[in-house]
Amino acid sequence: MTAETVSKSRCFGGTQGVYTHESSVTGTPMTFQVYVPDHAPGAKLPVLWWLSGLTCTHANAMEKCEYKRACAEHGIILVGPDTSPRGEDVPDDEAYDFGKGAGFYVDATQDPWAQHFRMRSYIEQELPALIAEAFPVDMDRQGISGHSMGGHGALTISLRNPGRFRSTSAFAPIVSPLNCPWGEKALTGYIGDDRSAWREYDACALIEDGARLPDLLVDQGRADNFLDEQLKTHLLEAACAAANMPATIRMQEGYDHSYFFVSSFIDDHIAWHAERLKK
């Protein structure tokens, strides 16, 4: 696999790049962004995967998340993929919460989505192989994080792949797609009506079914207008407590769902990941 460089820019003593490649998993071109701090020749750096939310591309976090200074300080590479396949031949939906920009990090099984919407396999298999080949990453030191739909992706991918990620965090994650309108719409459309098949894409269900993380950091704004209907952070708190799984879940007063919220606490998260990735 090879990736073509779209752009590179110096930033905080590192390089912010945007790249594209032909994905055999999605059958489309895929764009992703990578921030690489300056480092000694031959050095391998820990990597933090960032998964973005509904309507986002690779660019939203790159332009709004303000992670670069902290990544440079701690010597961490950050990789941010797109949220769905794109292209003229890729099916779409008129609503913002389904179709392009709303891949939900699942492998679709229903037509017409199954051909291209295979974001689970893309994030879990294809993109890591490309990153390991093309960038100076230490794949034994991986962390994962994300926002909203991307928080859902970070939680479920980490829970399904025990031992792969040394650290897992999330901002305002969709914690239980089985129990919210966004999740019910997406999983019905992509996976079908069999709700038992949804459980592998639901963080709370995965924990209930025995999956565990060594620890977890979640920030959620109390002024988030999606909190009560879509995000339901209390379900994650209950699942972690019932499983006796360590989790720091912080409810932040006055903060909403935006990247203003994410950028306020991203330094905390990167420092938290760095502590675990450098062990």
C-alpha positions as a Markdown table, in Angstrom:
| # | Residue | x | y | z |
|---|---|---|---|---|
| 1 | Met | 0.0 | 0.0 | 0.0 |
| 2 | Thr | 1.2 | 3.5 | -0.8 |
| 3 | Ala | -0.1 | 6.9 | 0.3 |
| 4 | Glu | 0.1 | 10.1 | -1.7 |
| 5 | Thr | 0.9 | 13.4 | 0.1 |
| 6 | Val | -1.8 | 16.0 | -0.3 |
| 7 | Ser | -0.1 | 18.6 | 1.9 |
| 8 | Lys | 2.5 | 19.1 | 4.6 |
| 9 | Ser | 2.9 | 22.0 | 7.0 |
| 10 | Arg | 5.3 | 22.8 | 9.9 |
| 11 | Cys | 3.5 | 23.1 | 13.2 |
| 12 | Phe | 4.8 | 23.2 | 16.8 |
| 13 | Gly | 8.1 | 21.7 | 15.8 |
| 14 | Gly | 6.5 | 18.9 | 13.9 |
| 15 | Thr | 4.8 | 18.1 | 10.6 |
| 16 | Gln | 1.1 | 18.1 | 9.9 |
| 17 | Gly | 0.3 | 16.1 | 6.8 |
| 18 | Val | -2.7 | 15.1 | 4.8 |
| 19 | Tyr | -2.5 | 11.9 | 2.7 |
| 20 | Thr | -4.7 | 9.9 | 0.4 |
| 21 | His | -4.7 | 6.3 | -0.8 |
| 22 | Glu | -6.8 | 3.8 | -2.7 |
| 23 | Ser | -8.5 | 1.6 | -0.1 |
| 24 | Ser | -9.2 | -2.0 | -1.0 |
| 25 | Val | -11.5 | -2.3 | 2.0 |
| 26 | Thr | -13.9 | 0.5 | 1.1 |
| 27 | Gly | -13.2 | 0.4 | -2.7 |
| 28 | Thr | -12.7 | 4.2 | -2.7 |
| 29 | Pro | -10.0 | 6.8 | -2.2 |
| 30 | Met | -9.6 | 7.5 | 1.5 |
| 31 | Thr | -8.0 | 10.6 | 3.0 |
| 32 | Phe | -6.4 | 10.8 | 6.4 |
| 33 | Gln | -4.2 | 13.2 | 8.4 |
| 34 | Val | -1.1 | 12.5 | 10.5 |
| 35 | Tyr | 0.8 | 14.8 | 12.8 |
| 36 | Val | 4.4 | 13.7 | 13.4 |
| 37 | Pro | 6.5 | 15.5 | 16.0 |
| 38 | Asp | 10.2 | 16.1 | 15.3 |
| 39 | His | 12.2 | 13.1 | 16.5 |
| 40 | Ala | 15.7 | 11.5 | 16.4 |
| 41 | Pro | 16.5 | 9.6 | 13.2 |
| 42 | Gly | 15.3 | 6.0 | 13.4 |
| 43 | Ala | 13.2 | 6.7 | 16.5 |
| 44 | Lys | 9.7 | 5.1 | 16.7 |
| 45 | Leu | 7.0 | 7.1 | 18.4 |
| 46 | Pro | 3.8 | 6.1 | 20.1 |
| 47 | Val | 0.6 | 6.7 | 18.1 |
| 48 | Leu | -2.8 | 8.1 | 19.1 |
| 49 | Trp | -5.7 | 7.3 | 16.8 |
| 50 | Trp | -8.4 | 10.1 | 16.7 |
| 51 | Leu | -11.9 | 9.2 | 15.4 |
| 52 | Ser | -14.2 | 12.1 | 14.5 |
| 53 | Gly | -17.9 | 12.4 | 14.8 |
| 54 | Leu | -21.0 | 12.9 | 12.6 |
| 55 | Thr | -20.6 | 15.1 | 9.5 |
| 56 | Cys | -16.8 | 15.3 | 10.0 |
| 57 | Thr | -14.0 | 14.5 | 7.6 |
| 58 | His | -10.3 | 14.1 | 8.5 |
| 59 | Ala | -10.0 | 17.9 | 8.6 |
| 60 | Asn | -12.3 | 18.8 | 11.5 |
| 61 | Ala | -10.0 | 17.7 | 14.3 |
| 62 | Met | -6.9 | 18.8 | 12.4 |
| 63 | Glu | -8.3 | 22.4 | 12.1 |
| 64 | Lys | -10.2 | 22.7 | 15.4 |
| 65 | Cys | -9.0 | 20.2 | 18.0 |
| 66 | Glu | -5.7 | 22.0 | 18.9 |
| 67 | Tyr | -3.8 | 18.8 | 19.7 |
| 68 | Lys | -0.6 | 19.6 | 18.0 |
| 69 | Arg | 1.2 | 21.4 | 20.7 |
| 70 | Ala | 0.6 | 18.6 | 23.2 |
| 71 | Cys | 1.5 | 15.9 | 20.8 |
| 72 | Ala | 4.8 | 17.7 | 20.1 |
| 73 | Glu | 5.5 | 18.1 | 23.8 |
| 74 | His | 4.9 | 14.4 | 24.5 |
| 75 | Gly | 6.3 | 13.0 | 21.3 |
| 76 | Ile | 3.1 | 11.4 | 20.1 |
| 77 | Ile | 2.0 | 10.8 | 16.5 |
| 78 | Leu | -1.7 | 11.5 | 15.9 |
| 79 | Val | -3.6 | 9.8 | 13.1 |
| 80 | Gly | -7.0 | 11.0 | 12.1 |
| 81 | Pro | -9.0 | 9.1 | 9.4 |
| 82 | Asp | -12.1 | 10.2 | 7.6 |
| 83 | Thr | -15.5 | 9.1 | 9.0 |
| 84 | Ser | -16.8 | 7.3 | 5.9 |
| 85 | Pro | -16.0 | 6.4 | 2.3 |
| 86 | Arg | -16.7 | 9.1 | -0.2 |
| 87 | Gly | -17.1 | 9.4 | -4.0 |
| 88 | Glu | -19.7 | 9.8 | -6.7 |
| 89 | Asp | -20.5 | 6.0 | -6.7 |
| 90 | Val | -20.8 | 5.8 | -2.9 |
| 91 | Pro | -24.4 | 5.8 | -1.7 |
| 92 | Asp | -25.6 | 8.6 | 0.6 |
| 93 | Asp | -28.6 | 9.8 | 2.6 |
| 94 | Glu | -30.0 | 13.3 | 2.8 |
| 95 | Ala | -29.9 | 13.3 | 6.6 |
| 96 | Tyr | -26.7 | 14.3 | 8.3 |
| 97 | Asp | -26.7 | 11.2 | 10.6 |
| 98 | Phe | -26.5 | 8.5 | 8.0 |
| 99 | Gly | -24.5 | 7.9 | 4.8 |
| 100 | Lys | -21.4 | 9.9 | 3.9 |
| 101 | Gly | -19.9 | 11.5 | 7.1 |
| 102 | Ala | -21.7 | 9.0 | 9.2 |
| 103 | Gly | -20.0 | 5.6 | 8.8 |
| 104 | Phe | -20.4 | 4.8 | 12.5 |
| 105 | Tyr | -17.2 | 2.7 | 12.4 |
| 106 | Val | -19.2 | -0.5 | 11.4 |
| 107 | Asp | -18.9 | -3.0 | 8.6 |
| 108 | Ala | -22.2 | -2.7 | 6.8 |
| 109 | Thr | -24.0 | -5.9 | 5.8 |
| 110 | Gln | -27.1 | -4.3 | 4.2 |
| 111 | Asp | -27.4 | -3.1 | 0.6 |
| 112 | Pro | -26.5 | -0.6 | -0.8 |
| 113 | Trp | -24.1 | 0.2 | 2.0 |
| 114 | Ala | -22.2 | -3.1 | 2.3 |
| 115 | Gln | -20.0 | -2.5 | -0.7 |
| 116 | His | -18.2 | 0.6 | 0.6 |
| 117 | Phe | -19.2 | 1.2 | 4.2 |
| 118 | Arg | -16.6 | -1.0 | 5.9 |
| 119 | Met | -15.1 | 1.5 | 8.3 |
| 120 | Arg | -14.6 | -1.1 | 11.0 |
| 121 | Ser | -12.2 | -3.1 | 8.9 |
| 122 | Tyr | -10.6 | 0.1 | 7.5 |
| 123 | Ile | -9.8 | 1.4 | 11.0 |
| 124 | Glu | -8.9 | -1.9 | 12.6 |
| 125 | Gln | -6.9 | -3.5 | 9.8 |
| 126 | Glu | -6.1 | -1.6 | 6.6 |
| 127 | Leu | -5.2 | 1.9 | 7.8 |
| 128 | Pro | -3.0 | 0.6 | 10.7 |
| 129 | Ala | -1.0 | -1.6 | 8.3 |
| 130 | Leu | -0.4 | 1.5 | 6.0 |
| 131 | Ile | 0.6 | 3.7 | 8.9 |
| 132 | Ala | 3.0 | 1.1 | 10.3 |
| 133 | Glu | 4.7 | 0.9 | 6.9 |
| 134 | Ala | 4.8 | 4.6 | 6.0 |
| 135 | Phe | 5.4 | 6.4 | 9.4 |
| 136 | Pro | 7.8 | 6.1 | 12.3 |
| 137 | Val | 5.2 | 4.5 | 14.7 |
| 138 | Asp | 5.8 | 2.0 | 17.5 |
| 139 | Met | 2.7 | -0.2 | 17.1 |
| 140 | Asp | 3.3 | -1.7 | 20.5 |
| 141 | Arg | 2.4 | 1.7 | 21.9 |
| 142 | Gln | -1.1 | 2.7 | 20.6 |
| 143 | Gly | -3.8 | 4.8 | 22.1 |
| 144 | Ile | -7.2 | 5.7 | 20.8 |
| 145 | Ser | -9.7 | 8.5 | 21.3 |
| 146 | Gly | -12.5 | 10.3 | 19.6 |
| 147 | His | -15.5 | 12.6 | 19.8 |
| 148 | Ser | -19.2 | 11.8 | 19.7 |
| 149 | Met | -19.7 | 9.1 | 17.0 |
| 150 | Gly | -15.9 | 8.9 | 17.0 |
| 151 | Gly | -16.0 | 8.3 | 20.8 |
| 152 | His | -18.3 | 5.4 | 20.1 |
| 153 | Gly | -15.8 | 4.2 | 17.6 |
| 154 | Ala | -12.9 | 4.5 | 20.0 |
| 155 | Leu | -14.7 | 2.7 | 22.8 |
| 156 | Thr | -16.0 | -0.2 | 20.7 |
| 157 | Ile | -12.8 | -0.7 | 18.7 |
| 158 | Ser | -10.7 | -0.8 | 21.9 |
| 159 | Leu | -13.1 | -3.1 | 23.7 |
| 160 | Arg | -13.2 | -5.5 | 20.7 |
| 161 | Asn | -9.4 | -5.6 | 20.5 |
| 162 | Pro | -8.1 | -6.4 | 24.0 |
| 163 | Gly | -4.4 | -5.6 | 24.4 |
| 164 | Arg | -4.0 | -3.6 | 21.2 |
| 165 | Phe | -4.4 | -0.1 | 22.9 |
| 166 | Arg | -2.6 | 0.9 | 26.0 |
| 167 | Ser | -5.0 | 3.8 | 26.5 |
| 168 | Thr | -8.5 | 4.7 | 25.6 |
| 169 | Ser | -10.4 | 7.9 | 26.0 |
| 170 | Ala | -13.4 | 9.7 | 24.5 |
| 171 | Phe | -15.2 | 13.1 | 24.4 |
| 172 | Ala | -19.0 | 13.0 | 24.5 |
| 173 | Pro | -19.2 | 9.5 | 23.1 |
| 174 | Ile | -22.4 | 7.7 | 21.9 |
| 175 | Val | -22.1 | 5.1 | 24.6 |
| 176 | Ser | -25.0 | 2.8 | 23.7 |
| 177 | Pro | -26.3 | 2.9 | 20.0 |
| 178 | Leu | -28.8 | 0.2 | 21.1 |
| 179 | Asn | -30.5 | 2.9 | 23.2 |
| 180 | Cys | -30.5 | 6.1 | 21.2 |
| 181 | Pro | -32.0 | 7.4 | 17.9 |
| 182 | Trp | -28.7 | 8.0 | 16.2 |
| 183 | Gly | -27.6 | 4.4 | 16.9 |
| 184 | Glu | -31.0 | 2.8 | 16.1 |
| 185 | Lys | -31.1 | 4.5 | 12.7 |
| 186 | Ala | -27.5 | 3.8 | 11.8 |
| 187 | Leu | -27.4 | 0.2 | 12.9 |
| 188 | Thr | -30.7 | -0.7 | 11.4 |
| 189 | Gly | -29.6 | 0.8 | 8.1 |
| 190 | Tyr | -26.1 | -0.7 | 8.0 |
| 191 | Ile | -26.5 | -3.9 | 10.0 |
| 192 | Gly | -30.2 | -4.8 | 9.7 |
| 193 | Asp | -33.0 | -5.5 | 12.2 |
| 194 | Asp | -31.3 | -8.2 | 14.3 |
| 195 | Arg | -30.5 | -6.2 | 17.4 |
| 196 | Ser | -28.3 | -9.0 | 18.7 |
| 197 | Ala | -25.9 | -8.2 | 15.9 |
| 198 | Trp | -25.7 | -4.7 | 17.1 |
| 199 | Arg | -24.0 | -5.6 | 20.4 |
| 200 | Glu | -20.5 | -5.6 | 19.0 |
| 201 | Tyr | -21.0 | -2.0 | 18.1 |
| 202 | Asp | -22.3 | -0.9 | 21.5 |
| 203 | Ala | -19.8 | -0.1 | 24.3 |
| 204 | Cys | -22.2 | -0.8 | 27.1 |
| 205 | Ala | -23.2 | -4.1 | 25.6 |
| 206 | Leu | -19.6 | -5.1 | 25.0 |
| 207 | Ile | -18.8 | -4.4 | 28.7 |
| 208 | Glu | -21.9 | -6.3 | 29.8 |
| 209 | Asp | -20.8 | -9.2 | 27.6 |
| 210 | Gly | -17.4 | -9.4 | 29.3 |
| 211 | Ala | -15.1 | -7.0 | 27.3 |
| 212 | Arg | -12.8 | -4.9 | 29.5 |
| 213 | Leu | -10.3 | -2.0 | 29.4 |
| 214 | Pro | -7.5 | -1.5 | 31.9 |
| 215 | Asp | -8.8 | 2.1 | 32.4 |
| 216 | Leu | -10.8 | 4.7 | 30.6 |
| 217 | Leu | -11.0 | 8.5 | 30.5 |
| 218 | Val | -14.2 | 10.2 | 29.3 |
| 219 | Asp | -15.2 | 13.9 | 29.3 |
| 220 | Gln | -18.8 | 15.0 | 28.8 |
| 221 | Gly | -20.2 | 18.5 | 28.8 |
| 222 | Arg | -23.3 | 19.0 | 31.0 |
| 223 | Ala | -24.6 | 21.7 | 28.6 |
| 224 | Asp | -24.4 | 19.2 | 25.6 |
| 225 | Asn | -27.8 | 19.3 | 23.9 |
| 226 | Phe | -27.4 | 15.7 | 22.8 |
| 227 | Leu | -26.6 | 14.4 | 26.3 |
| 228 | Asp | -30.1 | 13.2 | 27.4 |
| 229 | Glu | -31.4 | 11.7 | 24.2 |
| 230 | Gln | -28.4 | 10.5 | 22.3 |
| 231 | Leu | -25.3 | 10.2 | 24.4 |
| 232 | Lys | -26.7 | 8.9 | 27.8 |
| 233 | Thr | -23.4 | 8.9 | 29.6 |
| 234 | His | -25.1 | 7.5 | 32.7 |
| 235 | Leu | -25.4 | 4.1 | 30.9 |
| 236 | Leu | -21.6 | 3.9 | 30.5 |
| 237 | Glu | -21.1 | 4.8 | 34.2 |
| 238 | Ala | -23.5 | 2.1 | 35.2 |
| 239 | Ala | -21.9 | -0.5 | 32.9 |
| 240 | Cys | -18.4 | 0.3 | 34.2 |
| 241 | Ala | -19.6 | 0.2 | 37.8 |
| 242 | Ala | -21.4 | -3.1 | 37.3 |
| 243 | Ala | -18.3 | -4.7 | 35.7 |
| 244 | Asn | -15.9 | -3.1 | 38.3 |
| 245 | Met | -14.0 | -1.6 | 35.4 |
| 246 | Pro | -11.9 | 1.4 | 36.2 |
| 247 | Ala | -13.2 | 4.5 | 34.5 |
| 248 | Thr | -12.8 | 8.3 | 35.1 |
| 249 | Ile | -15.9 | 9.9 | 33.7 |
| 250 | Arg | -15.9 | 13.7 | 34.1 |
| 251 | Met | -19.1 | 15.8 | 33.7 |
| 252 | Gln | -17.9 | 19.2 | 32.7 |
| 253 | Glu | -20.2 | 22.1 | 33.8 |
| 254 | Gly | -21.2 | 24.5 | 31.1 |
| 255 | Tyr | -19.6 | 22.8 | 28.1 |
| 256 | Asp | -21.5 | 21.8 | 25.0 |
| 257 | His | -20.9 | 19.3 | 22.2 |
| 258 | Ser | -18.6 | 21.4 | 20.0 |
| 259 | Tyr | -14.9 | 21.4 | 19.3 |
| 260 | Phe | -14.7 | 24.4 | 21.8 |
| 261 | Phe | -15.4 | 21.7 | 24.4 |
| 262 | Val | -13.0 | 19.2 | 22.9 |
| 263 | Ser | -10.1 | 21.7 | 22.6 |
| 264 | Ser | -10.6 | 22.7 | 26.2 |
| 265 | Phe | -9.6 | 19.2 | 27.5 |
| 266 | Ile | -7.5 | 17.7 | 24.7 |
| 267 | Asp | -4.2 | 18.6 | 26.4 |
| 268 | Asp | -5.4 | 16.6 | 29.5 |
| 269 | His | -6.3 | 13.6 | 27.4 |
| 270 | Ile | -3.0 | 13.6 | 25.5 |
| 271 | Ala | -1.0 | 13.9 | 28.7 |
| 272 | Trp | -3.1 | 11.0 | 30.1 |
| 273 | His | -2.4 | 8.9 | 27.0 |
| 274 | Ala | 1.3 | 9.9 | 27.1 |
| 275 | Glu | 1.7 | 8.5 | 30.6 |
| 276 | Arg | 0.4 | 5.1 | 29.5 |
| 277 | Leu | 2.1 | 5.1 | 26.1 |
| 278 | Lys | 5.6 | 5.8 | 27.4 |
| 279 | Lys | 5.6 | 3.0 | 30.0 |
